[in-house]
Amino acid sequence: MLQNFPSMAPPQMLVLPLILLVSLIPSSFSFTPVDNYLLNCGSHANASLFNRIFTGDSTKPGSDYLAAGKSITLANQNSPPNSPTLYQTARVFTSTGSYRFHMKSNGIHLVRFHFSPFSAQGFDLKSAKFSVLVGGNTLVKEFQLRNGTLIKEYILKIESNLLEIEFEPVGDSGFGFVNALEVFTAPVDFILDYGARLVDSSGVEEYRNLSSQVLETVYRINVGGSKITPFNDTLWRTWIPDDDYLVFKEAAKRVASTHTPNYQKGGATPEIAPDNVYMTAQEMNRDTSSLASRFNITWKFQVAPAVGGGGVRHLVRLHFCDIVSSALNLLYFDVYINGYSAYKDLDLSSLTVHVLASPIYVDFVVDSDDSGSIEISVGPSDLSSVMRMNALLNGAEIMKMVNVMDSHVVHKRKILWILVGSIVGGVVLLSVVVGLLAFMCRKRKPKQKTAESVGWTPLRMFGGSSLSRLSEALASPGSHGYLGLKVPFADIQAATNNFDRNLIIGSGGFGMVYKATLKENVKVAVKRGMPGSRQGLPEFQTEIAILSKIRHRHLVSLVGFCEENSEMILVYEYVEKGPLKKHLYGSGLPPLSWKQRLEICIGAARGLHYLHTGFAQGIIHRDIKSTNILLDESYVAKVADFGLSRSGPCLDETHVSTGVKGSFGYLDPEYFRRQQLTDKSDVYSFGVVLFEVLCARPAVDPQLTREQVNLAEWALEWQKKGMLEHIVDPHIVGQIKRESLKKFGETAEKCLADYGVDRPTMGDVLWNLEYVLQIQESGQLREATADLTTTVVTGTPSDSIRTQGYHDNCNSDISTSEVFSQLINNEGR
Ligand SMILES: *[C@@H]1O[C@H](CO)[C@@H](O)[C@H](O)[C@H]1NC(C)=O
Ligand SMILES: *[C@@H]1O[C@H](CO)[C@@H](O)[C@H](O)[C@H]1NC(C)=O
Ligand SMILES: *[C@@H]1O[C@H](CO)[C@@H](O)[C@H](O)[C@H]1NC(C)=O
Ligand SMILES: *[C@@H]1O[C@H](CO)[C@@H](O)[C@H](O)[C@H]1NC(C)=O
Ligand SMILES: *[C@@H]1O[C@H](CO)[C@@H](O)[C@H](O)[C@H]1NC(C)=O
């Protein structure tokens, strides 16, 4: 074993990691339920199954568990050789009889019945027919098992300190039986009362009070993996492979990871599903299909059919862990259940702390159809780039909501506890797995009007949400949603050394930007609004609620805000290498290579595309420029400064001339005609950035000759002459392949079309830029006219490049108000 690790560190260096490891192991495999009753029924001996000891239920006569009623013990005299000891005995109830358990904990519990019928002493257990009641409610009605062994599992809320489980034979000569019984406390937050998505023909809505339902497990599937026995499961469950349920096997391809999942606060835990579920998945099988073809992977499960016009309600819990992507925010897919859209543009990276391959789950509530099937599909989202179209699923659980029949009310009055019904406010704290955060419902009611009036699609934000690591450093414990992003003014003062001028890293229309360090050494950029420069507080808050939810690899995240003392302060993630502009010209930083530049443009385009079409659909950036595209330590582009003042008193000249939004040289000329900014205005500005990146010169340079002042005009002229190579940054001129330059020039030219309708969408731009990079990289394509769908593309653009760089951040552009008036004059001519 040791020789496999030639570069092993000396022993003393292993001490720390070892301690860490040791402290980690129990947390992943040590779930100890508060209540944990395991009974070997009809026996006085203990029996073990998958390393768990089931205690004999008749250890002493009239033992703790066995309550009133006539019952006998039965032992199988000729049991098959491999049958577990646990199943060789049974308790047989010849009249209604029950077990009683003293419960130490209330809340969600798992109850399992093991049935393995055999014949002995004149009893043929296969002919037994009986109902099982839990707390007077019938969970299993007139049950009969003719064959094999069956474990029935229920997940239910227990709110009393005494649990009674009754077996009630059907008919006078009937009898009931059970071989083994499990009753144990579920992990905290196993079933959450919010955040489940009710999916039906009318769309998606939140489903509340899930914990008040009795759930019966119907399917538990380890998608793309092998069978997991109770031995390897944290809650002693069995997971089976998905192959038998795939509708079209060729659509799916198994993937497996060798790394244990990155469990994160806010995501799934090993108790929700074990490692093995998250380490395997089915993804889209692209081996036989063309790169650009779209299709779903579909699984079909047989469940209880609809009765009397109403479908039977089921909980569908889907498990995800992105084990296929090389970086965050590359995978977007849609989830459908029974043909309805259940989750659109699912971006796993945005659901938990920003870590790849961190497990999450999403709960859906659906009704079965008349044929009694539930169909689950995953397929690529419209947001996926052509080369990265994929979708995946790691696990699925289907649980039927048992319509409990409370048929024994009178008879049961003495029972001290109630199974369902009243809900004592579930204590569900931070570890939100899927959740409609409190603020959303608050938001949706009173604020809806505001949001709609400014053109936001009504947000359906529930389903997966948690605070990022950064926000955790900020959030007060227990707080939810954007309120949790509220930062006390005192903390900001401390983090900025009381707004130390030496920490100023930029200034703009909004105010000063400071580099700050929060507790836990988290670096952030703090933007302090100039008093009076801002719109009203409610709009400010609404926007923050939205912006704080946007998590994208290519967008700078808002991680907090402060509105005390009439201050309006925004806290952003700190982006190490600062604005793209600095890396292009004027600062003496080493020039970026052509490939780096392309990758940066692709990243920024992806971020913008997401703003326009993604989760935050419809946000127009309004101020795209090279100072608003920041680079992180790996030169990954992050678009900054989006979304704000969208709901302000409309973008008018005052705004522009005060430099809040829209910068000269980047501004959409159509804006002057229509007085209206659209997402195509962002495309125009982005076109300017593309030329800026190519030529390494400012969008406006008043020092130059008249024809050269405006980059867009000047570059377009060269582009139209087909002589773009004449104005390429000399640092990269030798690196660019002709076809790559040609396509790049065409793309930028289209962005700069006079009319918005003639410009491509950001999605098209992204697509084209990825293509430019492919041409540059592949070296196989001669003609830039090739169409991607007919081209064999090898490899995908990588999003990170490593080179050395230098720290910087936002800086103000040339004085916008000054040049703006110049521009108006120009236009007026
Ligand atoms: C059965 O197991 C219980 C604990 O699970 C233990 O206390 C008891 O001694 C065992 N009885 C026998 C007979 O092994
Ligand atoms: C019982 O199982 C056997 C084989 O396992 C099968 O042939 C038979 O059809 C089953 N009977 C019922 C009633 O399911
Ligand atoms: C859901 O729970 C809330 C509080 O927990 C309760 O007020 C409400 O009546 C419950 N709704 C249903 C349908 O049980
Ligand atoms: C399950 O556990 C057993 C015993 O620890 C181990 O040998 C086996 O490899 C495990 N299976 C999986 C799929 O992890
Ligand atoms: C995937 O399935 C859904 C629901 O049946 C359907 O609306 C959608 O068009 C399918 N997508 C593809 C690419 O086939």
Short mmCIF file of C-alpha atoms in Angstrom, two decimals, residues 137-475:
data_model
loop_
_atom_site.label_atom_id
_atom_site.label_comp_id
_atom_site.label_asym_id
_atom_site.label_seq_id
_atom_site.Cartn_x
_atom_site.Cartn_y
_atom_site.Cartn_z
CA ASN A 137 -54.34 5.82 11.68
CA THR A 138 -54.35 3.12 9.11
CA LEU A 139 -51.13 3.19 7.15
CA VAL A 140 -51.33 -0.26 5.63
CA LYS A 141 -54.79 -1.36 4.65
CA GLU A 142 -55.79 -5.00 4.20
CA PHE A 143 -52.32 -6.03 3.33
CA GLN A 144 -51.33 -9.42 2.04
CA LEU A 145 -47.91 -10.59 0.91
CA ARG A 146 -47.94 -13.67 -1.23
CA ASN A 147 -44.32 -13.83 -2.12
CA GLY A 148 -40.84 -12.84 -1.11
CA THR A 149 -39.67 -10.41 1.51
CA LEU A 150 -40.90 -6.86 1.73
CA ILE A 151 -39.76 -3.92 3.82
CA LYS A 152 -42.32 -1.17 4.07
CA GLU A 153 -40.94 2.16 5.13
CA TYR A 154 -42.85 5.16 6.41
CA ILE A 155 -41.64 8.62 7.26
CA LEU A 156 -43.91 10.42 9.64
CA LYS A 157 -44.09 12.94 12.38
CA ILE A 158 -44.51 11.74 15.93
CA GLU A 159 -45.70 14.21 18.48
CA SER A 160 -46.28 12.14 21.56
CA ASN A 161 -44.11 10.28 23.99
CA LEU A 162 -45.92 7.03 23.36
CA LEU A 163 -46.11 5.39 19.97
CA GLU A 164 -48.52 2.54 19.39
CA ILE A 165 -48.35 0.29 16.36
CA GLU A 166 -51.30 -2.03 15.89
CA PHE A 167 -51.85 -5.09 13.76
CA GLU A 168 -55.46 -5.68 12.94
CA PRO A 169 -56.46 -8.94 11.24
CA VAL A 170 -59.05 -8.70 8.50
CA GLY A 171 -62.04 -10.95 9.15
CA ASP A 172 -62.74 -13.13 12.15
CA SER A 173 -60.45 -15.97 11.30
CA GLY A 174 -57.70 -13.79 9.90
CA PHE A 175 -54.40 -12.93 11.43
CA GLY A 176 -51.56 -10.52 10.98
CA PHE A 177 -47.82 -10.89 11.31
CA VAL A 178 -44.53 -9.08 11.28
CA ASN A 179 -40.93 -10.33 11.28
CA ALA A 180 -39.11 -7.22 12.35
CA LEU A 181 -39.79 -3.63 13.21
CA GLU A 182 -37.72 -0.47 13.17
CA VAL A 183 -38.64 2.86 14.71
CA PHE A 184 -36.00 5.53 14.79
CA THR A 185 -35.60 9.29 14.81
CA ALA A 186 -34.84 10.87 11.45
CA PRO A 187 -31.94 13.31 11.12
CA VAL A 188 -32.71 16.95 11.71
CA ASP A 189 -34.24 18.64 8.66
CA PHE A 190 -34.86 15.35 6.93
CA ILE A 191 -38.22 16.67 5.82
CA LEU A 192 -38.55 20.43 5.48
CA ASP A 193 -41.82 22.28 5.61
CA TYR A 194 -40.93 24.75 2.93
CA GLY A 195 -39.20 24.77 -0.41
CA ALA A 196 -40.83 21.71 -1.96
CA ARG A 197 -42.09 22.42 -5.47
CA LEU A 198 -45.63 21.43 -6.28
CA VAL A 199 -45.62 20.64 -9.98
CA ASP A 200 -48.78 20.41 -12.05
CA SER A 201 -50.46 21.76 -15.14
CA SER A 202 -50.69 25.22 -13.64
CA GLY A 203 -46.96 25.52 -13.13
CA VAL A 204 -44.77 25.35 -10.06
CA GLU A 205 -45.84 26.49 -6.64
CA GLU A 206 -44.41 26.05 -3.23
CA TYR A 207 -45.72 23.09 -1.26
CA ARG A 208 -45.77 23.65 2.47
CA ASN A 209 -46.21 21.44 5.52
CA LEU A 210 -44.59 18.41 4.00
CA SER A 211 -43.80 17.12 7.47
CA SER A 212 -47.47 16.75 8.26
CA GLN A 213 -47.76 14.07 5.59
CA VAL A 214 -47.18 10.39 6.16
CA LEU A 215 -44.82 9.26 3.43
CA GLU A 216 -44.42 5.72 2.20
CA THR A 217 -41.24 4.98 0.30
CA VAL A 218 -41.99 3.53 -3.10
CA TYR A 219 -38.69 3.87 -4.98
CA ARG A 220 -35.18 4.68 -3.91
CA ILE A 221 -32.83 4.83 -6.86
CA ASN A 222 -29.08 5.27 -7.08
CA VAL A 223 -29.02 6.72 -10.57
CA GLY A 224 -26.02 5.63 -12.61
CA GLY A 225 -24.73 3.55 -9.76
CA SER A 226 -25.05 0.11 -8.26
CA LYS A 227 -27.19 -1.22 -5.48
CA ILE A 228 -26.47 0.24 -2.06
CA THR A 229 -27.36 -1.98 0.83
CA PRO A 230 -28.27 -0.83 4.34
CA PHE A 231 -24.70 -1.73 5.22
CA ASN A 232 -23.41 1.24 3.28
CA ASP A 233 -26.21 3.67 3.89
CA THR A 234 -26.23 6.19 6.68
CA LEU A 235 -29.89 5.47 7.48
CA TRP A 236 -29.79 1.79 6.61
CA ARG A 237 -31.71 2.24 3.40
CA THR A 238 -31.51 0.24 0.21
CA TRP A 239 -30.93 2.04 -3.09
CA ILE A 240 -31.30 0.21 -6.36
CA PRO A 241 -29.87 1.01 -9.83
CA ASP A 242 -31.95 2.97 -12.31
CA ASP A 243 -31.46 0.90 -15.48
CA ASP A 244 -34.86 -0.76 -15.37
CA TYR A 245 -36.60 2.59 -15.28
CA LEU A 246 -34.82 4.31 -18.14
CA VAL A 247 -37.26 4.87 -20.97
CA PHE A 248 -34.57 5.09 -23.62
CA LYS A 249 -31.35 3.60 -22.34
CA GLU A 250 -29.20 5.01 -25.15
CA ALA A 251 -29.96 8.55 -24.04
CA ALA A 252 -28.10 8.11 -20.80
CA LYS A 253 -24.52 7.46 -19.92
CA ARG A 254 -23.21 6.50 -16.52
CA VAL A 255 -20.65 8.74 -14.89
CA ALA A 256 -18.81 8.16 -11.67
CA SER A 257 -16.53 10.25 -9.57
CA THR A 258 -13.76 8.96 -7.38
CA HIS A 259 -13.90 11.92 -5.05
CA THR A 260 -16.18 11.96 -2.06
CA PRO A 261 -18.80 14.68 -2.46
CA ASN A 262 -18.13 18.16 -1.13
CA TYR A 263 -20.90 18.32 1.43
CA GLN A 264 -21.66 21.96 2.09
CA LYS A 265 -23.75 23.82 4.53
CA GLY A 266 -26.95 24.54 2.70
CA GLY A 267 -26.71 21.38 0.63
CA ALA A 268 -27.54 17.75 1.22
CA THR A 269 -25.92 15.83 4.06
CA PRO A 270 -24.64 12.25 4.08
CA GLU A 271 -27.86 11.34 5.90
CA ILE A 272 -30.00 12.72 3.09
CA ALA A 273 -28.22 10.30 0.79
CA PRO A 274 -24.92 8.46 1.15
CA ASP A 275 -21.74 9.34 -0.75
CA ASN A 276 -22.28 6.63 -3.33
CA VAL A 277 -25.50 8.21 -4.53
CA TYR A 278 -23.77 11.50 -5.24
CA MET A 279 -20.66 9.92 -6.70
CA THR A 280 -22.52 8.34 -9.60
CA ALA A 281 -25.00 9.75 -12.08
CA GLN A 282 -26.47 9.42 -15.52
CA GLU A 283 -25.63 12.21 -17.92
CA MET A 284 -26.61 12.84 -21.53
CA ASN A 285 -25.03 10.28 -23.77
CA ARG A 286 -23.22 12.27 -26.43
CA ASP A 287 -21.23 9.34 -27.78
CA THR A 288 -23.73 8.58 -30.48
CA SER A 289 -25.50 11.89 -30.90
CA SER A 290 -24.27 15.00 -32.60
CA LEU A 291 -22.86 17.62 -30.28
CA ALA A 292 -25.65 20.04 -30.80
CA SER A 293 -28.62 17.72 -30.50
CA ARG A 294 -30.97 18.26 -27.62
CA PHE A 295 -32.75 15.46 -25.88
CA ASN A 296 -34.00 14.43 -22.47
CA ILE A 297 -33.12 11.49 -20.31
CA THR A 298 -36.34 10.04 -18.99
CA TRP A 299 -37.17 7.56 -16.25
CA LYS A 300 -40.59 6.09 -15.75
CA PHE A 301 -41.85 4.67 -12.49
CA GLN A 302 -45.01 2.75 -11.84
CA VAL A 303 -46.89 4.06 -8.82
CA ALA A 304 -50.45 4.07 -7.54
CA PRO A 305 -52.76 5.26 -10.33
CA ALA A 306 -55.14 8.16 -9.99
CA VAL A 307 -58.46 7.21 -8.46
CA GLY A 308 -61.76 8.93 -9.02
CA GLY A 309 -60.27 11.74 -11.04
CA GLY A 310 -57.63 12.65 -8.46
CA GLY A 311 -54.04 11.59 -8.85
CA VAL A 312 -52.24 10.10 -5.89
CA ARG A 313 -49.87 12.64 -4.46
CA HIS A 314 -46.20 11.75 -4.28
CA LEU A 315 -43.05 13.34 -3.03
CA VAL A 316 -40.26 13.07 -5.59
CA ARG A 317 -36.90 13.82 -4.09
CA LEU A 318 -34.17 14.26 -6.68
CA HIS A 319 -30.51 14.20 -5.78
CA PHE A 320 -27.89 16.10 -7.71
CA CYS A 321 -24.16 16.56 -7.55
CA ASP A 322 -22.28 18.06 -10.45
CA ILE A 323 -19.60 15.45 -11.04
CA VAL A 324 -19.38 16.19 -14.75
CA SER A 325 -18.32 19.84 -14.97
CA SER A 326 -14.80 21.18 -14.82
CA ALA A 327 -15.89 24.43 -13.22
CA LEU A 328 -18.87 26.13 -11.63
CA ASN A 329 -21.79 27.50 -13.62
CA LEU A 330 -21.13 25.49 -16.73
CA LEU A 331 -24.05 23.14 -16.39
CA TYR A 332 -27.63 24.28 -16.81
CA PHE A 333 -30.46 21.88 -17.26
CA ASP A 334 -34.20 21.57 -17.01
CA VAL A 335 -36.13 19.08 -14.92
CA TYR A 336 -39.54 17.82 -16.00
CA ILE A 337 -41.94 15.68 -14.06
CA ASN A 338 -44.88 14.08 -15.82
CA GLY A 339 -44.13 16.35 -18.78
CA TYR A 340 -44.46 19.53 -16.73
CA SER A 341 -41.57 21.86 -16.30
CA ALA A 342 -40.49 21.31 -12.70
CA TYR A 343 -37.25 23.23 -12.52
CA LYS A 344 -36.00 25.42 -15.33
CA ASP A 345 -32.37 26.35 -15.84
CA LEU A 346 -31.25 24.46 -12.80
CA ASP A 347 -27.74 25.62 -11.96
CA LEU A 348 -26.42 23.40 -9.23
CA SER A 349 -23.54 25.76 -8.50
CA SER A 350 -25.89 28.47 -7.43
CA LEU A 351 -27.79 26.34 -4.96
CA THR A 352 -25.09 25.91 -2.39
CA VAL A 353 -21.92 27.53 -1.36
CA HIS A 354 -19.79 27.97 -4.44
CA VAL A 355 -18.09 24.61 -4.53
CA LEU A 356 -18.16 22.16 -7.38
CA ALA A 357 -19.55 18.69 -6.77
CA SER A 358 -21.45 19.61 -3.66
CA PRO A 359 -24.54 17.47 -3.22
CA ILE A 360 -27.98 18.97 -3.18
CA TYR A 361 -31.50 17.66 -3.38
CA VAL A 362 -34.75 19.18 -4.51
CA ASP A 363 -38.20 18.05 -3.38
CA PHE A 364 -41.08 17.98 -5.83
CA VAL A 365 -44.69 17.14 -5.10
CA VAL A 366 -46.61 15.59 -7.99
CA ASP A 367 -49.74 13.59 -8.65
CA SER A 368 -49.71 10.28 -10.43
CA ASP A 369 -51.67 10.07 -13.66
CA ASP A 370 -54.44 7.66 -14.65
CA SER A 371 -51.96 5.08 -15.80
CA GLY A 372 -50.19 5.30 -12.47
CA SER A 373 -46.85 6.46 -13.67
CA ILE A 374 -44.44 9.18 -12.74
CA GLU A 375 -42.04 10.30 -15.41
CA ILE A 376 -38.90 12.20 -14.54
CA SER A 377 -36.84 13.85 -17.27
CA VAL A 378 -33.74 15.96 -17.32
CA GLY A 379 -32.54 17.78 -20.41
CA PRO A 380 -30.33 20.68 -21.43
CA SER A 381 -31.54 24.18 -20.68
CA ASP A 382 -31.70 26.99 -23.20
CA LEU A 383 -28.89 28.52 -21.21
CA SER A 384 -26.46 25.73 -21.95
CA SER A 385 -23.85 26.59 -24.45
CA VAL A 386 -23.85 24.38 -27.49
CA MET A 387 -20.67 22.65 -26.51
CA ARG A 388 -21.69 22.04 -22.96
CA MET A 389 -25.22 20.80 -23.32
CA ASN A 390 -25.73 18.27 -20.60
CA ALA A 391 -28.05 17.22 -17.84
CA LEU A 392 -27.64 14.84 -14.98
CA LEU A 393 -29.35 13.03 -12.16
CA ASN A 394 -27.66 11.26 -9.26
CA GLY A 395 -30.52 9.83 -7.31
CA ALA A 396 -34.28 9.73 -7.02
CA GLU A 397 -36.71 8.82 -4.29
CA ILE A 398 -40.42 8.52 -4.73
CA MET A 399 -42.65 8.47 -1.71
CA LYS A 400 -46.37 8.18 -1.68
CA MET A 401 -48.34 10.50 0.55
CA VAL A 402 -50.45 8.11 2.52
CA ASN A 403 -53.99 9.18 2.85
CA VAL A 404 -54.28 8.11 6.45
CA MET A 405 -57.63 6.73 7.42
CA ASP A 406 -58.44 7.83 10.89
CA SER A 407 -61.10 5.19 11.30
CA HIS A 408 -60.56 4.48 14.94
CA VAL A 409 -61.17 7.79 16.55
CA VAL A 410 -63.48 6.57 19.24
CA HIS A 411 -61.57 3.47 20.01
CA LYS A 412 -58.33 5.40 20.12
CA ARG A 413 -59.21 8.31 22.28
CA LYS A 414 -57.02 7.01 25.04
CA ILE A 415 -53.96 7.19 22.85
CA LEU A 416 -51.86 10.04 23.96
CA TRP A 417 -50.39 11.21 20.76
CA ILE A 418 -51.48 12.47 17.44
CA LEU A 419 -49.78 11.50 14.29
CA VAL A 420 -50.66 14.24 11.90
CA GLY A 421 -52.46 17.46 12.18
CA SER A 422 -51.27 20.14 14.46
CA ILE A 423 -47.87 21.35 13.69
CA VAL A 424 -45.72 22.81 16.32
CA GLY A 425 -43.61 25.25 14.39
CA GLY A 426 -40.86 23.14 13.00
CA VAL A 427 -37.54 24.21 14.27
CA VAL A 428 -35.67 24.41 11.06
CA LEU A 429 -32.54 26.39 11.21
CA LEU A 430 -29.87 27.40 8.81
CA SER A 431 -29.16 24.23 6.97
CA VAL A 432 -31.58 25.07 4.27
CA VAL A 433 -31.39 22.47 1.60
CA VAL A 434 -34.13 23.56 -0.62
CA GLY A 435 -35.99 26.44 0.61
CA LEU A 436 -38.22 29.24 -0.05
CA LEU A 437 -36.47 31.66 2.12
CA ALA A 438 -38.64 33.69 4.34
CA PHE A 439 -37.99 36.85 2.46
CA MET A 440 -39.35 35.55 -0.77
CA CYS A 441 -42.86 35.06 0.45
CA ARG A 442 -42.65 38.37 2.17
CA LYS A 443 -41.42 39.81 -1.05
CA ARG A 444 -43.91 38.16 -3.28
CA LYS A 445 -46.89 39.64 -1.53
CA PRO A 446 -46.35 43.29 -0.84
CA LYS A 447 -43.60 43.88 -3.33
CA GLN A 448 -45.01 42.09 -6.31
CA LYS A 449 -46.31 45.25 -7.82
CA THR A 450 -43.01 47.00 -7.62
CA ALA A 451 -41.25 44.11 -9.22
CA GLU A 452 -43.71 43.84 -12.06
CA SER A 453 -43.93 47.50 -12.72
CA VAL A 454 -40.26 47.54 -13.50
CA GLY A 455 -40.50 44.57 -15.77
CA TRP A 456 -39.07 41.78 -13.69
CA THR A 457 -40.51 38.41 -14.33
CA PRO A 458 -42.20 37.42 -11.12
CA LEU A 459 -39.63 35.43 -9.34
CA ARG A 460 -40.01 31.90 -8.34
CA MET A 461 -37.04 31.70 -6.17
CA PHE A 462 -37.90 28.80 -3.99
CA GLY A 463 -36.11 25.60 -4.57
CA GLY A 464 -32.57 25.54 -3.57
CA SER A 465 -30.99 28.45 -2.01
CA SER A 466 -28.43 29.06 0.57
CA LEU A 467 -26.04 31.66 1.62
CA SER A 468 -22.59 31.69 0.24
CA ARG A 469 -19.52 31.37 2.32
CA LEU A 470 -19.10 35.09 2.03
CA SER A 471 -22.57 35.80 3.22
CA GLU A 472 -22.05 33.39 6.04
CA ALA A 473 -19.26 35.55 7.26
CA LEU A 474 -21.77 38.34 7.28
CA ALA A 475 -25.07 36.80 8.19
#
